[in-house]
């Protein structure tokens, strides 16, 4: 009997323990915020637990209650819910679905696990529902960051390339084409500098927003760099699709973008276009070639559009290779100076010379400075090149002074990029001292373009040098704005009349009249004149007759190597001694 009591006590304790742990488990399930139900098809036993009400707004007690859940979810997710609720012997043992509730904001993850009896006749089902709204939002944000540009909402570079690849694959299958349009905002840096980075971003945003209107099933749009945008068009109708888009963009740019600061900003764009399959067979190549065309537009026809062809690519490759060789030439100082004589018209005596840089590449070919100087100006290489020219010219001049008692003028070309360097003026003054050259013997040739940016800075540097005794010459007069009225305010001593004037001075009456009045006006302002590119006796005589001060040109002497110019110096020293 005792044994029986003992057994009963034991069972009671066990039972209490079980009820206790059951309660704990239930408590945990409620706290988890999830909702669960269990169903056994053998005896149709159903049990629901967890926070059904909190999650779905429905209390679930029996199997038929679960049908109420269809009313809680978005229409398009009903099917997914059905798969979970009806999951049974067919197909997968476990399935997971993400489902959005009616409010359009709350997301749940519903999972069903189906367990079969050994004979496969019966099954049990465990269904769990979790709130994944927060996780979904984080995930969406991560996805967004991975695929979209945060400023404009357009595709980012990686995602654009990925999508373009898909387009190209499709075009390959269907024997159609894909056009890629690359757009770059002209002088965006200047805009940014003037309105500040924040408004600059706003401008990019507004322009991106405008571009996003072109997005459709056939067109993808991305932001490729700070101010570079790209469109991919599947199966365009020849060039007209691209032309229409380009036209619409250009029309929009006729109006300014109004920023929150009320600034009204006008922008312009340069465009490059490349098409699959003509311009290449992969997304990478097509994008690269659209970019090459865009660069080409920037250089040749700013604000315009350029379609890909072999000639653009060849030019680009030539430039790239020249840039590389130029870098090597800068490192190894692989340049020499030539000198072109300038003569005084009144007495025919040597006034001095202009130092002109020469670059001989590894094949011994001379590459014209009109080709490589602009390249060096863009890459910044002009600064070391310009410094080399200054040093070399002053060193050679100093030797001529000692050797031939030469006291003529040496003219040295200075590029705008050089002048904008902080130490420009002080560097020249230091070099003059180093080579013991008198400032009055040196003339710096600058063009009107140096005054376009930072007018005051250039004026103050030039004034400093002139106060020191250095001469300043305005080169290529007649090719820029060429306004005589502004000349009087510039710190210059000499004006060089460009070859384009001299070329037609005899054949074109109006050029003759202009040249004559320029010479006489410039004299009145107290500047010296030099006529450049004089090639004939007739031109020379004419310029002499209108009292142009000096002549430079092939007629009296081509640019020549140092040794050759020294023969001239020897001769002129001889004449001086005889005289
Ligand atoms: P520029 O300063 O106008 O130099 C005059 C150019 O005209 C020189 O070309 C010269 O050879 C050429 N020339 C002179 N007389 C005649 C003539 O009668 N007929 C013809 N057809 N041409 C004539 P080059 O040496 O090829 O230089 C071209 C340009 O390269 C220069 O134009 C200048 O802008 C730039 N450059 C040359 N050397 C330097 C330099 O050391 N530094 C910088 N920054 N630029 C330079
Ligand atoms: Ca010059
Ligand atoms: Ca010139």
Coordinates of C-alpha atoms and ligand atoms in Angstrom, one line a residue:
X1 CA 0.0 0.0 0.0
X2 CA 2.8 2.3 1.0
X3 CA 4.4 1.6 -2.3
X4 CA 1.2 2.6 -4.0
X5 CA 1.1 5.9 -2.1
X6 CA 4.7 6.5 -2.9
X7 CA 3.9 5.9 -6.6
X8 CA 1.0 8.3 -6.5
X9 CA 3.1 11.0 -4.8
X10 CA 5.8 10.5 -7.4
X11 CA 3.3 10.9 -10.2
X12 CA 1.7 14.0 -8.6
X13 CA 5.1 15.6 -8.3
X14 CA 6.0 14.7 -11.8
X15 CA 2.7 16.0 -13.1
X16 CA 3.2 19.3 -11.2
X17 CA 6.6 19.6 -12.7
X18 CA 5.3 19.0 -16.1
X19 CA 2.5 21.5 -15.7
X20 CA 5.1 24.0 -14.4
X21 CA 7.5 23.5 -17.3
X22 CA 4.6 23.6 -19.7
X23 CA 3.6 26.9 -18.2
X24 CA 7.2 28.2 -18.5
X25 CA 7.4 27.1 -22.1
X26 CA 4.1 28.8 -22.9
X27 CA 5.3 32.0 -21.1
X28 CA 8.5 32.0 -23.2
X29 CA 6.5 31.4 -26.4
X30 CA 4.2 34.4 -25.6
X31 CA 7.2 36.6 -24.7
X32 CA 8.9 35.7 -28.0
X33 CA 6.3 37.8 -29.8
X34 CA 5.8 35.0 -32.3
X35 CA 2.7 33.0 -32.9
X36 CA 2.5 29.2 -33.4
X37 CA 0.1 26.5 -34.1
X38 CA 0.3 22.8 -34.1
X39 CA -2.0 20.4 -36.0
X40 CA -2.0 16.6 -36.0
X41 CA -4.0 15.2 -38.9
X42 CA -4.3 11.7 -37.3
X43 CA -6.6 12.9 -34.5
X44 CA -7.2 16.4 -35.9
X45 CA -5.7 17.9 -32.7
X46 CA -5.1 21.6 -33.0
X47 CA -3.3 23.9 -30.6
X48 CA -2.4 27.6 -31.0
X49 CA -0.1 29.6 -28.8
X50 CA 2.0 32.8 -28.8
X51 CA 0.8 36.3 -29.6
X52 CA -1.6 35.8 -32.5
X53 CA -3.6 38.8 -31.6
X54 CA -0.6 41.1 -31.3
X55 CA 0.9 39.9 -34.6
X56 CA -2.2 39.6 -36.8
X57 CA -5.0 41.2 -34.8
X58 CA -6.8 37.8 -34.9
X59 CA -7.3 35.4 -32.0
X60 CA -6.7 31.8 -33.2
X61 CA -8.3 28.9 -31.3
X62 CA -9.2 26.3 -33.9
X63 CA -8.1 25.2 -37.3
X64 CA -10.9 27.0 -39.1
X65 CA -9.9 30.3 -37.4
X66 CA -6.7 30.2 -39.5
X67 CA -8.8 31.0 -42.5
X68 CA -9.5 34.4 -41.0
X69 CA -5.8 35.2 -41.6
X70 CA -6.4 35.6 -45.3
X71 CA -8.2 38.9 -44.5
X72 CA -5.2 40.2 -42.7
X73 CA -2.7 40.0 -45.6
X74 CA -2.2 41.9 -48.8
X75 CA -4.0 40.4 -51.7
X76 CA -0.9 39.5 -53.6
X77 CA 0.4 37.6 -50.6
X78 CA -2.7 35.4 -50.1
X79 CA -1.2 32.6 -52.2
X80 CA 2.0 32.6 -50.1
X81 CA -0.1 32.3 -46.9
X82 CA -2.2 29.5 -48.4
X83 CA 1.0 27.6 -49.2
X84 CA 1.9 27.8 -45.5
X85 CA -1.5 27.0 -44.0
X86 CA -2.2 24.1 -46.4
X87 CA 1.3 22.7 -46.3
X88 CA 1.0 19.0 -46.1
X89 CA 2.3 15.8 -47.6
X90 CA 2.7 17.3 -51.0
X91 CA 6.2 18.6 -51.7
X92 CA 8.5 20.3 -49.2
X93 CA 8.7 19.4 -45.5
X94 CA 9.7 22.9 -44.6
X95 CA 8.7 26.2 -46.3
X96 CA 9.2 29.8 -45.5
X97 CA 7.3 32.8 -46.9
X98 CA 7.6 36.5 -46.4
X99 CA 4.2 38.1 -46.3
X100 CA 3.0 41.7 -46.0
X101 CA 0.0 42.5 -43.9
X102 CA -3.0 44.6 -45.0
X103 CA -1.5 47.8 -43.5
X104 CA 1.2 47.6 -46.1
X105 CA 3.9 48.2 -43.5
X106 CA 4.1 45.1 -41.3
X107 CA 5.9 42.1 -42.7
X108 CA 5.7 38.6 -41.2
X109 CA 7.7 35.5 -41.9
X110 CA 5.5 32.4 -41.9
X111 CA 7.1 29.0 -41.8
X112 CA 5.6 25.6 -41.9
X113 CA 7.3 22.3 -40.9
X114 CA 5.6 19.1 -41.8
X115 CA 6.6 15.9 -40.0
X116 CA 5.4 12.5 -41.3
X117 CA 4.6 9.4 -39.5
X118 CA 6.8 6.4 -40.2
X119 CA 4.2 4.8 -42.5
X120 CA 3.8 8.1 -44.2
X121 CA 0.0 8.0 -43.6
X122 CA -0.2 10.8 -41.1
X123 CA 1.5 14.0 -40.5
X124 CA 1.9 16.7 -37.9
X125 CA 2.3 20.4 -38.8
X126 CA 4.1 23.1 -36.9
X127 CA 3.5 26.7 -38.1
X128 CA 5.4 29.7 -36.8
X129 CA 4.8 33.4 -37.6
X130 CA 7.4 36.0 -36.8
X131 CA 7.3 39.8 -37.2
X132 CA 10.2 40.7 -39.5
X133 CA 9.3 44.4 -40.2
X134 CA 12.4 45.8 -38.7
X135 CA 14.7 43.2 -40.3
X136 CA 13.0 43.8 -43.7
X137 CA 13.5 47.6 -43.4
X138 CA 17.2 47.1 -42.6
X139 CA 17.5 44.7 -45.4
X140 CA 15.8 47.1 -47.8
X141 CA 18.2 49.8 -46.8
X142 CA 21.2 47.6 -47.4
X143 CA 19.8 46.5 -50.7
X144 CA 19.2 50.1 -51.6
X145 CA 22.7 51.1 -50.7
X146 CA 24.1 48.3 -52.7
X147 CA 22.1 49.1 -55.9
X148 CA 21.2 52.8 -55.8
X149 CA 23.0 56.1 -55.6
X150 CA 21.9 57.7 -52.3
X151 CA 21.9 61.2 -53.7
X152 CA 19.8 60.8 -56.8
X153 CA 18.1 57.4 -56.3
X154 CA 19.4 56.4 -59.8
X155 CA 21.3 53.1 -60.2
X156 CA 24.8 53.2 -58.8
X157 CA 27.7 52.2 -61.0
X158 CA 27.8 48.5 -60.1
X159 CA 24.1 48.0 -60.5
X160 CA 24.0 49.9 -63.8
X161 CA 26.8 47.7 -65.2
X162 CA 24.9 44.6 -64.0
X163 CA 21.7 45.7 -65.6
X164 CA 23.4 46.7 -68.8
X165 CA 25.0 43.3 -69.0
X166 CA 21.5 41.8 -68.9
X167 CA 20.3 44.1 -71.6
X168 CA 23.3 43.2 -73.8
X169 CA 22.7 39.5 -73.2
X170 CA 19.1 40.0 -74.3
X171 CA 20.1 42.0 -77.3
X172 CA 22.5 39.3 -78.3
X173 CA 19.8 36.7 -78.2
X174 CA 17.3 38.8 -80.1
X175 CA 19.8 40.3 -82.6
X176 CA 19.0 43.9 -81.5
X177 CA 21.1 46.7 -80.2
X178 CA 21.7 48.7 -76.9
X179 CA 22.7 52.3 -76.8
X180 CA 24.7 53.8 -74.0
X181 CA 24.7 57.5 -73.5
X182 CA 27.2 59.1 -71.1
X183 CA 26.6 62.6 -69.9
X184 CA 29.0 64.9 -68.1
X185 CA 28.1 68.3 -66.7
X186 CA 30.5 70.9 -68.1
X187 CA 32.6 72.7 -65.6
X188 CA 30.8 71.3 -62.7
X189 CA 33.8 72.0 -60.5
X190 CA 33.4 75.7 -61.1
X191 CA 29.7 75.5 -60.3
X192 CA 30.5 73.6 -57.1
X193 CA 33.1 76.2 -56.2
X194 CA 30.7 79.0 -56.6
X195 CA 27.6 77.6 -54.9
X196 CA 29.3 75.2 -52.4
X197 CA 29.2 71.5 -52.0
X198 CA 25.7 71.2 -50.4
X199 CA 24.0 73.2 -53.1
X200 CA 26.1 71.4 -55.7
X201 CA 24.6 68.1 -54.4
X202 CA 21.2 69.6 -54.6
X203 CA 21.8 70.5 -58.3
X204 CA 23.0 66.9 -59.0
X205 CA 19.9 65.7 -57.2
X206 CA 17.6 67.9 -59.3
X207 CA 19.3 66.9 -62.6
X208 CA 19.2 63.2 -61.6
X209 CA 15.5 63.6 -60.8
X210 CA 14.9 65.1 -64.2
X211 CA 16.8 62.3 -65.9
X212 CA 14.8 59.7 -64.0
X213 CA 11.8 60.6 -66.1
X214 CA 13.4 58.8 -69.0
X215 CA 13.3 55.5 -67.0
X216 CA 11.0 52.9 -68.5
X217 CA 11.0 49.2 -69.3
X218 CA 13.7 49.7 -72.0
X219 CA 15.8 52.4 -70.4
X220 CA 18.0 52.3 -67.3
X221 CA 19.7 55.3 -65.8
X222 CA 22.6 55.5 -63.4
X223 CA 25.0 58.0 -61.8
X224 CA 28.5 57.1 -62.7
X225 CA 30.6 59.7 -60.9
X226 CA 30.2 63.0 -59.2
X227 CA 28.7 64.7 -62.2
X228 CA 28.6 61.8 -64.7
X229 CA 25.3 60.2 -65.6
X230 CA 24.6 57.2 -67.9
X231 CA 21.6 55.8 -69.7
X232 CA 21.2 52.4 -71.3
X233 CA 18.6 51.9 -73.9
X234 CA 17.5 48.5 -75.1
X235 CA 16.6 48.1 -78.7
X236 CA 16.6 51.8 -79.7
X237 CA 15.0 52.9 -83.0
X238 CA 18.3 53.7 -84.6
X239 CA 19.9 57.1 -83.7
X240 CA 16.6 58.8 -83.4
X241 CA 15.9 57.4 -79.9
X242 CA 19.2 58.8 -78.6
X243 CA 18.7 62.0 -80.5
X244 CA 15.3 62.6 -79.0
X245 CA 16.6 62.0 -75.5
X246 CA 19.5 64.3 -76.1
X247 CA 17.2 66.9 -77.6
X248 CA 14.9 66.8 -74.6
X249 CA 17.8 67.1 -72.2
X250 CA 19.2 70.1 -74.1
X251 CA 15.7 71.7 -74.1
X252 CA 15.5 71.3 -70.3
X253 CA 18.9 72.8 -69.9
X254 CA 17.8 76.0 -71.5
X255 CA 16.0 76.7 -68.3
X256 CA 17.9 77.1 -65.0
X257 CA 17.7 74.8 -62.0
X258 CA 16.3 76.7 -59.0
X259 CA 17.9 75.6 -55.8
X260 CA 16.6 76.0 -52.2
X261 CA 18.8 79.0 -51.8
X262 CA 16.8 80.5 -54.8
X263 CA 20.0 80.4 -56.8
X264 CA 19.2 79.8 -60.5
X265 CA 21.9 77.7 -62.0
X266 CA 22.3 77.0 -65.7
X267 CA 24.3 73.9 -66.7
X268 CA 25.5 72.3 -69.9
X269 CA 26.4 68.8 -70.7
X270 CA 28.8 67.0 -73.0
X271 CA 27.5 63.7 -74.3
X272 CA 29.1 60.5 -75.7
X273 CA 27.3 57.6 -77.3
X274 CA 28.3 54.0 -78.0
X275 CA 26.2 51.2 -79.2
X276 CA 26.2 47.4 -78.8
X277 CA 27.2 45.6 -81.0
X278 CA 29.0 48.2 -83.2
X279 CA 31.2 49.7 -80.5
X280 CA 32.0 46.5 -78.7
X281 CA 30.6 43.2 -77.4
X282 CA 30.6 43.7 -73.6
X283 CA 29.1 46.2 -71.2
X284 CA 32.5 47.2 -70.1
X285 CA 33.8 48.0 -73.6
X286 CA 30.6 49.9 -74.5
X287 CA 30.7 52.0 -71.4
X288 CA 34.4 52.7 -71.9
X289 CA 33.8 53.8 -75.5
X290 CA 30.8 56.0 -74.6
X291 CA 33.2 57.6 -72.1
X292 CA 35.9 58.1 -74.8
X293 CA 33.3 59.8 -76.9
X294 CA 32.2 62.0 -74.0
X295 CA 35.8 63.1 -73.4
X296 CA 36.1 63.8 -77.1
X297 CA 33.0 66.0 -77.0
X298 CA 34.4 67.9 -74.0
X299 CA 37.5 68.7 -76.0
X300 CA 36.3 69.3 -79.5
X301 CA 32.7 70.4 -79.1
X302 CA 31.8 71.2 -75.5
X303 CA 28.1 70.9 -74.9
X304 CA 27.7 68.7 -78.0
X305 CA 27.2 65.0 -78.7
X306 CA 29.6 62.5 -80.2
X307 CA 28.8 59.0 -81.5
X308 CA 31.4 56.3 -81.4
X309 CA 33.5 55.4 -84.4
X310 CA 37.1 54.0 -84.8
X311 CA 38.6 57.4 -85.3
X312 CA 37.5 58.6 -81.9
X313 CA 39.0 55.5 -80.3
X314 CA 42.3 55.9 -82.2
X315 CA 42.7 59.5 -81.2
X316 CA 42.0 58.6 -77.6
X317 CA 44.6 55.8 -77.7
X318 CA 47.1 58.1 -79.3
X319 CA 46.5 60.7 -76.6
X320 CA 46.8 58.1 -73.8
X321 CA 50.1 56.9 -75.2
X322 CA 51.3 60.4 -75.7
X323 CA 50.4 61.2 -72.1
X324 CA 52.5 58.3 -70.9
X325 CA 55.5 59.2 -73.1
X326 CA 55.2 62.8 -72.0
X327 CA 55.3 61.7 -68.3
X328 CA 58.5 59.8 -69.1
X329 CA 59.9 62.8 -71.0
X330 CA 59.2 65.0 -68.0
X331 CA 61.0 62.6 -65.7
X332 CA 64.0 62.4 -67.9
X333 CA 63.9 66.1 -69.0
X334 CA 63.8 64.9 -72.5
X335 CA 63.3 68.3 -74.1
X336 CA 65.4 70.8 -75.8
X337 CA 65.0 74.5 -76.6
X338 CA 65.0 76.1 -80.0
X339 CA 65.4 79.8 -80.5
X340 CA 63.7 81.9 -83.1
X341 CA 65.3 85.3 -83.8
X342 CA 63.3 88.6 -83.6
X343 CA 64.6 91.6 -85.6
X344 CA 64.1 95.3 -85.0
X345 CA 62.4 96.7 -88.1
X346 CA 64.0 100.1 -88.0
X347 CA 67.6 99.0 -88.2
X348 CA 67.4 95.3 -89.0
X349 CA 69.3 94.4 -85.9
X350 CA 68.7 91.3 -83.7
X351 CA 66.2 92.2 -81.0
X352 CA 66.5 88.9 -79.3
X353 CA 64.8 85.5 -79.6
X354 CA 61.9 83.5 -78.5
X355 CA 62.7 80.2 -76.7
X356 CA 60.5 77.4 -78.1
X357 CA 60.4 74.0 -76.6
X358 CA 61.0 70.9 -78.7
X359 CA 60.3 67.3 -77.8
X360 CA 61.9 64.5 -79.7
X361 CA 60.3 61.1 -79.0
X362 CA 62.2 57.8 -78.8
X363 CA 61.9 57.4 -82.6
X364 CA 63.6 60.7 -83.2
X365 CA 60.4 62.4 -84.4
X366 CA 59.7 65.9 -83.3
X367 CA 56.3 66.3 -81.6
X368 CA 54.8 69.7 -82.0
X369 CA 54.3 71.8 -78.9
X370 CA 50.9 72.6 -80.2
X371 CA 50.1 68.9 -79.5
X372 CA 51.8 68.2 -76.2
X373 CA 51.6 71.6 -74.4
X374 CA 47.8 71.5 -74.2
X375 CA 48.1 67.9 -73.0
X376 CA 50.6 68.9 -70.3
X377 CA 48.4 71.8 -69.3
X378 CA 45.6 69.4 -68.7
X379 CA 47.7 66.9 -66.7
X380 CA 49.5 69.5 -64.7
X381 CA 52.8 68.4 -66.4
X382 CA 53.2 71.9 -67.7
X383 CA 54.4 73.0 -64.3
X384 CA 57.6 70.9 -64.3
X385 CA 58.0 71.5 -68.1
X386 CA 57.6 75.3 -67.6
X387 CA 60.1 75.3 -64.8
X388 CA 62.6 73.4 -66.9
X389 CA 62.1 75.9 -69.8
X390 CA 62.7 78.8 -67.5
X391 CA 65.8 77.3 -66.0
X392 CA 67.3 76.1 -69.3
X393 CA 66.5 79.4 -71.1
X394 CA 68.1 81.5 -68.4
X395 CA 71.1 79.3 -68.1
X396 CA 71.7 79.4 -71.9
X397 CA 71.1 83.2 -71.9
X398 CA 73.6 83.6 -69.1
X399 CA 76.2 81.7 -71.1
X400 CA 75.5 83.8 -74.2
X401 CA 75.9 87.0 -72.2
X402 CA 79.4 85.8 -71.1
X403 CA 80.4 84.3 -74.3
X404 CA 79.0 86.7 -76.9
X405 CA 78.3 89.8 -74.7
X406 CA 74.7 89.3 -75.9
X407 CA 72.3 91.8 -74.3
X408 CA 69.2 91.2 -76.5
X409 CA 65.9 89.9 -75.2
X410 CA 65.0 86.3 -74.4
X411 CA 61.2 85.7 -74.7
X412 CA 59.9 82.8 -72.7
X413 CA 56.4 81.3 -73.1
X414 CA 54.4 81.0 -69.9
X415 CA 51.3 78.9 -69.6
X416 CA 48.3 80.0 -67.5
X417 CA 48.5 76.9 -65.3
X418 CA 52.1 78.0 -64.3
X419 CA 51.0 81.5 -63.3
X420 CA 48.4 80.2 -61.0
X421 CA 51.0 78.4 -58.9
X422 CA 51.7 80.2 -55.6
X423 CA 55.4 80.6 -56.1
X424 CA 55.3 81.6 -59.7
X425 CA 56.7 85.2 -59.4
X426 CA 59.2 84.4 -56.6
X427 CA 60.5 81.4 -58.4
X428 CA 61.3 83.6 -61.5
X429 CA 63.0 86.2 -59.4
X430 CA 65.1 83.5 -57.7
X431 CA 66.1 82.0 -61.0
X432 CA 67.2 85.4 -62.4
X433 CA 69.5 85.8 -59.4
X434 CA 70.8 82.2 -59.6
X435 CA 71.8 82.6 -63.3
X436 CA 72.8 86.3 -62.9
X437 CA 70.4 87.4 -65.7
X438 CA 69.2 91.0 -65.7
X439 CA 65.3 91.1 -65.4
X440 CA 65.2 93.7 -68.2
X441 CA 66.5 91.1 -70.7
X442 CA 63.7 88.7 -70.0
X443 CA 60.3 88.9 -71.6
X444 CA 57.5 86.6 -70.4
X445 CA 55.0 85.7 -73.1
X446 CA 51.5 85.2 -71.8
X447 CA 48.2 84.9 -73.7
X448 CA 44.9 86.7 -73.0
X449 CA 43.5 83.4 -71.5
X450 CA 45.6 83.8 -68.4
X451 CA 43.3 86.7 -67.3
X452 CA 40.1 84.6 -67.5
X453 CA 40.5 83.0 -64.1
X454 CA 41.6 85.0 -61.0
X455 CA 42.2 88.2 -62.9
X456 CA 43.4 90.1 -59.8
X457 CA 45.9 87.4 -58.8
X458 CA 47.5 87.4 -62.3
X459 CA 47.6 91.2 -62.4
X460 CA 49.3 91.3 -59.0
X461 CA 51.9 88.7 -60.0
X462 CA 52.6 90.3 -63.3
X463 CA 52.9 93.7 -61.6
X464 CA 55.3 92.3 -59.1
X465 CA 57.5 90.9 -61.9
X466 CA 57.3 94.1 -63.9
X467 CA 58.3 96.2 -60.8
X468 CA 61.3 93.9 -60.6
X469 CA 62.1 94.9 -64.2
X470 CA 60.9 91.8 -66.1
X471 CA 59.0 92.5 -69.4
X472 CA 55.6 91.0 -70.1
X473 CA 54.4 90.4 -73.7
X474 CA 50.8 89.6 -74.7
X475 CA 51.1 86.7 -77.2
X476 CA 48.8 85.7 -80.0
X477 CA 47.0 89.0 -80.0
X478 CA 44.0 88.8 -82.4
X479 CA 43.0 85.3 -81.5
X480 CA 41.2 86.0 -78.2
X481 CA 38.9 88.8 -77.3
X482 CA 41.4 91.2 -78.8
X483 CA 39.8 94.3 -77.4
X484 CA 42.1 97.2 -77.5
X485 CA 40.2 99.1 -74.8
X486 CA 41.1 96.6 -72.1
X487 CA 44.8 96.6 -73.1
X488 CA 45.6 99.8 -71.3
X489 CA 44.8 98.2 -68.0
X490 CA 47.0 95.2 -68.4
X491 CA 50.5 95.1 -67.0
X492 CA 52.3 94.5 -70.3
X493 CA 55.2 95.9 -72.3
X494 CA 54.9 94.2 -75.7
X495 CA 52.1 93.0 -77.9
X496 CA 52.6 90.2 -80.4
X497 CA 50.4 90.4 -83.4
X498 CA 49.3 86.9 -84.3
X499 CA 50.3 85.1 -87.5
X500 CA 46.6 84.9 -88.5
X501 CA 46.7 88.6 -89.0
X502 CA 50.0 88.7 -90.8
X503 CA 48.8 85.9 -93.2
X504 CA 46.1 88.0 -94.7
X505 CA 47.5 91.5 -94.0
X506 CA 48.2 92.0 -97.7
X507 CA 45.3 90.2 -99.3
X508 CA 42.5 91.3 -97.1
X509 CA 41.9 95.1 -96.9
X510 CA 40.1 95.0 -93.6
X511 CA 42.8 93.0 -91.9
X512 CA 45.3 95.5 -93.3
X513 CA 43.3 98.4 -91.7
X514 CA 42.9 96.6 -88.4
X515 CA 46.6 95.7 -88.2
X516 CA 47.6 99.3 -89.0
X517 CA 45.3 100.7 -86.3
X518 CA 46.4 98.1 -83.8
X519 CA 50.1 99.0 -84.4
X520 CA 49.4 102.8 -84.1
X521 CA 47.1 102.4 -81.0
X522 CA 49.5 100.1 -79.2
X523 CA 52.4 102.5 -79.8
X524 CA 50.3 105.3 -78.3
X525 CA 49.7 103.1 -75.2
X526 CA 53.5 102.9 -75.0
X527 CA 53.8 99.1 -75.9
X528 CA 56.3 97.6 -78.3
X529 CA 54.9 95.6 -81.2
X530 CA 56.2 92.3 -82.5
X531 CA 54.6 90.8 -85.7
X532 CA 54.7 87.0 -85.7
X533 CA 54.8 84.5 -88.6
X534 CA 56.2 86.9 -91.2
X535 CA 57.0 84.6 -94.1
X536 CA 57.5 87.0 -97.1
X537 CA 59.6 90.0 -98.1
X538 CA 56.3 91.8 -99.0
X539 CA 54.8 91.2 -95.5
X540 CA 58.1 92.4 -94.0
X541 CA 58.2 95.6 -96.1
X542 CA 54.5 96.3 -95.3
X543 CA 55.0 95.9 -91.6
X544 CA 58.0 98.1 -91.7
X545 CA 56.0 100.8 -93.5
X546 CA 53.3 100.8 -90.9
X547 CA 56.0 101.2 -88.2
X548 CA 55.6 97.8 -86.6
X549 CA 58.6 97.7 -84.2
X550 CA 59.8 94.1 -84.5
X551 CA 59.5 91.1 -86.8
X552 CA 59.6 87.4 -86.1
X553 CA 59.0 84.8 -88.8
X554 CA 60.3 82.2 -91.2
X555 CA 61.3 85.0 -93.6
X556 CA 64.0 86.2 -91.3
X557 CA 64.7 83.0 -89.4
X558 CA 63.1 79.8 -88.4
X559 CA 63.3 78.4 -84.8
X560 CA 66.8 76.9 -84.6
X561 CA 69.0 74.8 -82.3
X562 CA 71.2 76.5 -79.8
X563 CA 74.4 76.0 -81.9
X564 CA 72.8 77.5 -85.0
X565 CA 71.5 80.5 -83.1
X566 CA 75.0 81.0 -81.6
X567 CA 76.3 81.5 -85.2
X568 CA 73.9 84.4 -85.4
X569 CA 75.1 85.7 -82.1
X570 CA 78.7 85.5 -83.2
X571 CA 77.8 87.5 -86.3
X572 CA 75.8 90.1 -84.5
X573 CA 78.7 90.4 -81.9
X574 CA 81.1 90.9 -84.8
X575 CA 78.9 93.7 -86.3
X576 CA 78.7 95.4 -83.0
X577 CA 82.5 95.3 -82.7
X578 CA 83.0 96.6 -86.2
X579 CA 80.4 99.3 -85.7
Ligands
LIG1 P1 53.7 80.7 -80.2 O1 54.2 81.1 -78.8 O2 52.8 81.5 -80.9 O3 55.0 80.4 -81.0 C1 55.2 80.8 -82.3 C2 55.0 79.6 -83.1 O4 54.9 80.0 -84.5 C3 56.2 78.6 -83.1 O5 55.7 77.3 -83.2 C4 57.0 79.0 -84.3 O6 57.8 78.0 -84.8 C5 55.9 79.3 -85.3 N1 56.3 80.3 -86.3 C6 57.2 81.3 -86.1 N2 57.3 82.0 -87.3 C7 56.6 81.4 -88.2 C8 56.3 81.6 -89.6 O7 56.8 82.5 -90.2 N3 55.4 80.7 -90.2 C9 54.9 79.7 -89.5 N4 54.1 78.9 -90.2 N5 55.1 79.4 -88.2 C10 55.9 80.3 -87.6 P2 56.1 76.2 -82.3 O8 57.5 76.3 -81.9 O9 55.6 74.9 -82.9 O10 55.2 76.5 -81.0 C11 53.9 76.4 -81.0 C12 53.3 76.9 -79.8 O11 53.6 76.0 -78.7 C13 53.8 78.3 -79.3 O12 53.1 79.2 -80.1 C14 53.4 78.2 -77.9 O13 52.1 78.5 -77.7 C15 53.7 76.8 -77.5 N6 55.0 76.7 -76.9 C16 56.2 76.6 -77.5 N7 57.2 76.5 -76.6 C17 56.6 76.7 -75.4 C18 57.1 76.7 -74.1 O14 58.3 76.7 -73.8 N8 56.2 76.9 -73.1 C19 54.9 77.0 -73.3 N9 54.0 77.2 -72.3 N10 54.4 77.0 -74.6 C20 55.3 76.8 -75.6
LIG2 CA1 55.0 82.8 -78.0
LIG3 CA1 52.3 83.6 -80.7

